[in-house]
Every structure is written in structure tokens, then in C-alpha cells.
mmCIF file of C-alpha atoms in Angstrom:
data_model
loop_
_atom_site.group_PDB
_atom_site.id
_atom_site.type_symbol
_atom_site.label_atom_id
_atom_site.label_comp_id
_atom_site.label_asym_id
_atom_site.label_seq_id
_atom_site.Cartn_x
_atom_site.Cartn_y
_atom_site.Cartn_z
ATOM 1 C CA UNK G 29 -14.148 12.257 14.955
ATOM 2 C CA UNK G 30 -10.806 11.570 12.924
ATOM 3 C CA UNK G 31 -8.843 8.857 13.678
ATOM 4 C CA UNK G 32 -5.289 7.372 12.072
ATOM 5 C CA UNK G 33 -6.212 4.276 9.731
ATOM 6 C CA UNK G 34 -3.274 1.967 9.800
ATOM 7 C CA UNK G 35 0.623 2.127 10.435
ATOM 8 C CA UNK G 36 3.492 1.935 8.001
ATOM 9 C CA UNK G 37 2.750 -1.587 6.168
ATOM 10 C CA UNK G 38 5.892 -3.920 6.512
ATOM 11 C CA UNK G 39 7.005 -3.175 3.029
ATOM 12 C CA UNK G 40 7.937 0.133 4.212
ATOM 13 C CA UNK G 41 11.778 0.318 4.076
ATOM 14 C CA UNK G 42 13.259 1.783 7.575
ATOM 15 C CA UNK G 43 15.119 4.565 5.182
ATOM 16 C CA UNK G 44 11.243 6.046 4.516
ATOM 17 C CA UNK G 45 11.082 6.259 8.682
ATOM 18 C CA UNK G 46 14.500 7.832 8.555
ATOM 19 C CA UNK G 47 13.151 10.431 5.792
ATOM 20 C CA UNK G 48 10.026 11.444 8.103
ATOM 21 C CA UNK G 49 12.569 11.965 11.109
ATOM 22 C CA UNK G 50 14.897 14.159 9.385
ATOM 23 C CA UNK G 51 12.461 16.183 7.803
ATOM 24 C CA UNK G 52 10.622 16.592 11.444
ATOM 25 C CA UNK G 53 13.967 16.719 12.868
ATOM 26 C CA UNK G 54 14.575 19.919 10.714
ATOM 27 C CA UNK G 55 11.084 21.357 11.500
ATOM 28 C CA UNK G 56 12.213 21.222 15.106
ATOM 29 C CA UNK G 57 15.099 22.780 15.231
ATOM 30 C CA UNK G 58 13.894 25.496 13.101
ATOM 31 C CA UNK G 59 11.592 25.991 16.262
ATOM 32 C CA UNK G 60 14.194 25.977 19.008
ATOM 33 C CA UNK G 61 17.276 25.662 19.788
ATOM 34 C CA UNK G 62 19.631 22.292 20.520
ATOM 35 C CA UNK G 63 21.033 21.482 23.903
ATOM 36 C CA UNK G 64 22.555 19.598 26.113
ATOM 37 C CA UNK G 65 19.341 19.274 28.452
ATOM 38 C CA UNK G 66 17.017 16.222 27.828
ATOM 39 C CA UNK G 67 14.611 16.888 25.430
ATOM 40 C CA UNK G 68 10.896 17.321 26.391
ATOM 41 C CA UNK G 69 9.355 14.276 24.806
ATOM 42 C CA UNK G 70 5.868 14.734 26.304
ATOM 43 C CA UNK G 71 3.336 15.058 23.506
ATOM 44 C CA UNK G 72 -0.152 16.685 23.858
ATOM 45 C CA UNK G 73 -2.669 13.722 23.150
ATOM 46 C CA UNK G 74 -6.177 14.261 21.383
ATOM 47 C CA UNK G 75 -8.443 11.243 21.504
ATOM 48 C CA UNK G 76 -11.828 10.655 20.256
ATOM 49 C CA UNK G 77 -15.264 9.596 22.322
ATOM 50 C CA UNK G 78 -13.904 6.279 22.257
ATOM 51 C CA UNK G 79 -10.839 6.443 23.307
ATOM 52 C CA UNK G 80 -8.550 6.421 20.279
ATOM 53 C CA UNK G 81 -5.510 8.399 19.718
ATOM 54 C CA UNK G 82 -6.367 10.537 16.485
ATOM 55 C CA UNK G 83 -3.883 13.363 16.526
ATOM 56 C CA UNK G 84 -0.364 14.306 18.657
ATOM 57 C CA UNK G 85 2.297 16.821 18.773
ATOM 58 C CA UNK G 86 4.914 14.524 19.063
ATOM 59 C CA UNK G 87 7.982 15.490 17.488
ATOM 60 C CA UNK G 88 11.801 13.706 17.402
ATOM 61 C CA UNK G 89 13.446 13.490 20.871
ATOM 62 C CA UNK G 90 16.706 15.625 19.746
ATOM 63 C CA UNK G 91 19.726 15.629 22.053
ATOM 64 C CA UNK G 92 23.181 17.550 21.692
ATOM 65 C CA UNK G 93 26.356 15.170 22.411
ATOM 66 C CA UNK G 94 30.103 17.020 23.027
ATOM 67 C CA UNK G 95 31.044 13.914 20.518
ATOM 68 C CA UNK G 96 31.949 13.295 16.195
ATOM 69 C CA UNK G 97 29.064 12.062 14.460
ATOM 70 C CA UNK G 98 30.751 8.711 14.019
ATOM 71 C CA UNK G 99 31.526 8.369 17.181
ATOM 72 C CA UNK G 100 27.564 8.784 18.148
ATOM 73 C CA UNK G 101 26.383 6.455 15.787
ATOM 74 C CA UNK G 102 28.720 3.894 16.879
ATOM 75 C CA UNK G 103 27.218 4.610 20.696
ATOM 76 C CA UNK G 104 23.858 4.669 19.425
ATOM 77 C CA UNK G 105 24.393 1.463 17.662
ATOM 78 C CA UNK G 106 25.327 -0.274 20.807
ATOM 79 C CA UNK G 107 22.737 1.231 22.774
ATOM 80 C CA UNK G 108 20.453 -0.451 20.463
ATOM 81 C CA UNK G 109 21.694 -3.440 21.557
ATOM 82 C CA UNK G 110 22.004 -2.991 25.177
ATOM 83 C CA UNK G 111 18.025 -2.078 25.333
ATOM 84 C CA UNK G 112 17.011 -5.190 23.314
ATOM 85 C CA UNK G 113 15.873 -2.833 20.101
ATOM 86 C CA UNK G 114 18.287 -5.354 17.715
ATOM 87 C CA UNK G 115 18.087 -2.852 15.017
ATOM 88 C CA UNK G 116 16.981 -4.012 11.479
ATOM 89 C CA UNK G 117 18.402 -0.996 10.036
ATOM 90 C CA UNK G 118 21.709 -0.008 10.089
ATOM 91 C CA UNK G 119 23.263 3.069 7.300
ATOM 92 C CA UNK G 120 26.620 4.545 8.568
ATOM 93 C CA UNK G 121 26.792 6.561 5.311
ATOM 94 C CA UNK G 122 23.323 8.032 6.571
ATOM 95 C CA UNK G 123 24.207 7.703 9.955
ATOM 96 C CA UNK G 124 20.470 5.976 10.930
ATOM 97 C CA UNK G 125 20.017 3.561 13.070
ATOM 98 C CA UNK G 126 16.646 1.556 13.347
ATOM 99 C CA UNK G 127 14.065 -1.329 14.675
ATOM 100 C CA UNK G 128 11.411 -1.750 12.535
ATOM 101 C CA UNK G 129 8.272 -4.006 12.950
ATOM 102 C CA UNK G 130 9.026 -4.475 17.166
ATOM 103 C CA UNK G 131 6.202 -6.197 18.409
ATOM 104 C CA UNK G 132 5.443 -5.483 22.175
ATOM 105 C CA UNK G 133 3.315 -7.978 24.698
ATOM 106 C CA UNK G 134 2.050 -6.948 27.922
ATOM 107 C CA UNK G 135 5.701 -5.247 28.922
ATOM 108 C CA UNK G 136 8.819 -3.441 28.264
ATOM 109 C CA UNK G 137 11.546 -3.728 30.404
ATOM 110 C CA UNK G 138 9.724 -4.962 32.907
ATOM 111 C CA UNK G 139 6.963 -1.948 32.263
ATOM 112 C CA UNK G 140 3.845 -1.983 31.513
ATOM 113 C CA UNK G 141 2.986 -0.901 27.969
ATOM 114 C CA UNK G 142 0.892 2.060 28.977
ATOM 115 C CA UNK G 143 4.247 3.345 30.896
ATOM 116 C CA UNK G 144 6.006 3.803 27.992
ATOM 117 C CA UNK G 145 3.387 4.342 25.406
ATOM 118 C CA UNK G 146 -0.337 6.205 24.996
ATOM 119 C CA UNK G 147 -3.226 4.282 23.048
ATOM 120 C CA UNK G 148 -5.885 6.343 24.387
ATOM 121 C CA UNK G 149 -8.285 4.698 27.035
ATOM 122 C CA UNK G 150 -11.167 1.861 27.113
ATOM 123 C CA UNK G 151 -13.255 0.718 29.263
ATOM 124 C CA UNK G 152 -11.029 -1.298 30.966
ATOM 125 C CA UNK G 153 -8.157 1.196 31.475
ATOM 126 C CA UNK G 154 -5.428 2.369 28.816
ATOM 127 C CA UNK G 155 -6.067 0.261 25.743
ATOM 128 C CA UNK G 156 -1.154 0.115 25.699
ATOM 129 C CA UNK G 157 -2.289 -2.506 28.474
ATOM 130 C CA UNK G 158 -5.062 -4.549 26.470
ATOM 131 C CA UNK G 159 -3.733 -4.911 23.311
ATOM 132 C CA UNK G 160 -0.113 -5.833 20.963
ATOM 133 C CA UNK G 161 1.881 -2.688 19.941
ATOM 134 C CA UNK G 162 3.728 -2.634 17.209
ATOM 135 C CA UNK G 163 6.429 -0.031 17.027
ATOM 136 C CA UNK G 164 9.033 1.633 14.564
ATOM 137 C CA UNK G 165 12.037 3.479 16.413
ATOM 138 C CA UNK G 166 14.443 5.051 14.263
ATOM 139 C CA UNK G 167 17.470 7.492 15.831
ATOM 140 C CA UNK G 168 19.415 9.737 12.925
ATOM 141 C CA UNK G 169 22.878 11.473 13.762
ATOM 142 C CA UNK G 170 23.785 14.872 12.542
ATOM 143 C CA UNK G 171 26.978 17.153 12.816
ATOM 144 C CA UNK G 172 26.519 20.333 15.164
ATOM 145 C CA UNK G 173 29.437 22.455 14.950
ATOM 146 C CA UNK G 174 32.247 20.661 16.610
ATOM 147 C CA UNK G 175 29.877 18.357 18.162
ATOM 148 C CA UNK G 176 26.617 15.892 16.536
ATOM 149 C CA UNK G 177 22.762 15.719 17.479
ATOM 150 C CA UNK G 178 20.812 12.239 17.753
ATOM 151 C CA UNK G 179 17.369 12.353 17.123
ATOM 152 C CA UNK G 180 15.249 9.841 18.005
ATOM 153 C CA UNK G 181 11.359 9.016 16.154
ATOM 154 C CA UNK G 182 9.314 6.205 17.109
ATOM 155 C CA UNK G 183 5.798 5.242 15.581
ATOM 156 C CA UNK G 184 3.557 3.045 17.203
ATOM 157 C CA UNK G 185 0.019 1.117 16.810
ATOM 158 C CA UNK G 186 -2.174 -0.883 18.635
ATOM 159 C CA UNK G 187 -3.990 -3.888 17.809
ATOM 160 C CA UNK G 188 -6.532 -4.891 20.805
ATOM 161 C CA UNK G 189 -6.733 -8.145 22.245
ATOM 162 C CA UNK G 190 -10.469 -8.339 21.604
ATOM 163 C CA UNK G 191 -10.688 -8.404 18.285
ATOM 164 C CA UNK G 192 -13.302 -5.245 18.463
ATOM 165 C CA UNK G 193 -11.228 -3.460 16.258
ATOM 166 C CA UNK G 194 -9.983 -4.115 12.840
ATOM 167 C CA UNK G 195 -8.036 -0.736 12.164
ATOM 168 C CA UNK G 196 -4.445 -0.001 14.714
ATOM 169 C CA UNK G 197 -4.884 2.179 17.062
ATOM 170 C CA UNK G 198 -2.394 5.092 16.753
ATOM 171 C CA UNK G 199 -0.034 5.509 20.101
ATOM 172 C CA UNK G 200 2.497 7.914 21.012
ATOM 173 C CA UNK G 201 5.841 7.362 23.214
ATOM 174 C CA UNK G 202 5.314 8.337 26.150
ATOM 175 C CA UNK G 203 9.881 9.333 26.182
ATOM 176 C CA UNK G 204 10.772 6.522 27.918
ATOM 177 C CA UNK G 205 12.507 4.708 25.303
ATOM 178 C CA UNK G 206 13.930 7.401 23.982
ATOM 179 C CA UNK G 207 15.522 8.824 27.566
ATOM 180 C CA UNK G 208 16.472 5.224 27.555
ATOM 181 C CA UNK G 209 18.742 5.563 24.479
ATOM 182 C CA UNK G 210 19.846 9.249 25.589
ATOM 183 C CA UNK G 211 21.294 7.992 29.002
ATOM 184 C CA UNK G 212 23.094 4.983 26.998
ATOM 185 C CA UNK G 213 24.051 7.015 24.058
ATOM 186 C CA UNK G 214 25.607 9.574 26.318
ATOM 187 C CA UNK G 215 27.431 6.768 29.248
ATOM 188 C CA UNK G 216 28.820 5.054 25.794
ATOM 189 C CA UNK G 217 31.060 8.360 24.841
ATOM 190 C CA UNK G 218 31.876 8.740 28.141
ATOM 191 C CA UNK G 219 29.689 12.252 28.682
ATOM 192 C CA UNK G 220 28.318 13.121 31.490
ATOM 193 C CA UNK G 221 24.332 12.247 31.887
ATOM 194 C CA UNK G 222 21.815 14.158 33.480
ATOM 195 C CA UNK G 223 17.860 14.877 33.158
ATOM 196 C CA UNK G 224 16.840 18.683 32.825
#
């Protein structure tokens, strides 16, 4: 069975993430339609006999704000902050904001790393929980009309504790993370917030 090889390498500027998530950003709204409602960020998840995540549906979280797009990227920019995701990335001329290279032990927020992201399974329950994640989150804002869109990617790998495996396992947000920066993004201009 197929399986993903390897993540970004650090090298990687945050701009190339940026690229990926405006071109899939595009691809998505060519597919539906932009609202208000929270996004569906539930990916379908293929994994192989042993476990491993080897291909996803997972698209950019997109969200419609009633707000200028400078006045979301200065909200996304400080929800950034208030999560703990101290971006590394930061292009108000491109409007992208983003955390590259965000290593993750054990827990998020006071989560378990298999809450908030999908590894596939091992023998010992979900390898999130059994392993070090490294993940790259990067949010882009566009203008809408009279309004702006924020869409969030975020690419993720595992590397297990036990040493079994030499190649990162690929893992997929599970949308906490990015509802996380929705319901800041959206209390920061002063919108109402609600999930669909």
C-alpha cells in the first residue's frame, strides 16, 4: 500500500505552504460556495494494514467574515498569538499568516494529540498519542465582495516514540485548531460566532 514519505523539510519557506493553500483554497471554492457557517473540516482518512495515514481529502478550512481583509489579518494575527501558534510567518502584502516547524508532545491545549489530529492507529491505540507531531499551519486572507475569507491549511507528521519507524507518518487535523482560530478570528472583529 502507498504511503506519504516525509513532510516539508525545514528549508521549505512558509510562502511555499501559503502557495499550496491558495491554490487548494481556489479548488474549493470552485466546488462550493463560501459562508458564514463553520466549515466542515472532517476529512475522509485512508490508512494502510499498518496503520498509516496514506491518503486524505482534507482541504483548507475556509470561513466568510462581514470584515476588510486588513482588518482579518490583523484578527488572525492575534489569534495566533492567543492559541500559542507564535507565527514564524507573517506577509501583510500577502495577507498570510503562519507557524511553521510546531513541534507537539503528548498535548495541545490540554488535549490529547489524537483529539486534534489523525496518525492512523497501532497497536497500542492512535499512533497522534505515541509519537512527536510536527505541524505546519498556515491561514491566507482574501477579499469577498464587501467582506474577506480566511482559510486555514495545516500539514502534519508523525515521528513515533519507538524508533520503529524511520519515515513521518502523515496526519490530518482533525478541525480543532482551525475552529479554534475561527471562533478567535471572528470574537476579535467583534462578529458574532456560532458552529453550523
Amino acid at each position: 500500500m502507498p504511503r506519504s514519505k516525509s513532510t516539508p523539510s525545514p528549508e521549505r519557506p512558509a510562502i511555499a505552504l501559503a502557495a499550496a493553500l491558495a491554490i487548494a483554497f481556489t479548488a474549493a471554492c470552485a466546488a462550493t460556495s463560501t459562508s458564514a457557517a463553520a466549515p466542515d473540516t472532517t476529512p475522509e482518512v485512508l490508512v494502510d494494514q499498518d496503520g498509516r495515514v496514506y491518503r486524505t481529502t482534507d482541504a483548507p478550512a475556509a470561513t466568510s467574515l462581514a470584515a476588510s481583509p486588513d482588518s482579518t489579518f490583523r484578527a488572525v494575527l492575534a489569534a495566533y498569538t492567543a492559541l500559542g501558534l507564535e507565527p514564524s510567518t507573517i506577509d501583510p502584502a500577502g495577507r498570510v499568516v503562519a507557524r511553521q516547524h510546531m513541534l507537539l508532545r503528548s498535548r495541545f491545549q490540554g488535549e490529547p494529540l489524537s483529539a486534534v489530529f489523525d496518525c492512523g492507529a497501532g497497536q497500542f491505540g492512535p499512533r497522534a498519542d505515541q509519537g512527536r507531531i510536527t505541524a505546519d499551519i498556515a491561514t491566507r486572507i482574501i477579499a469577498t465582495g464587501t467582506g474577506s475569507s480566511m482559510s486555514t491549511m495545516i500539514q502534519a507528521s508523525l515521528v513515533p516514540n519507538d524508533g520503529a519507524s524511520r519515515d513521518p507518518i502523515r496526519c490530518v487535523s482533525h478541525g480543532r485548531i482551525e475552529e479554534r482560530l475561527r471562533r478567535e478570528v471572528t470574537l476579535n472583529l467583534g462578529l458574532p460566532y456560532g458552529k453550523s
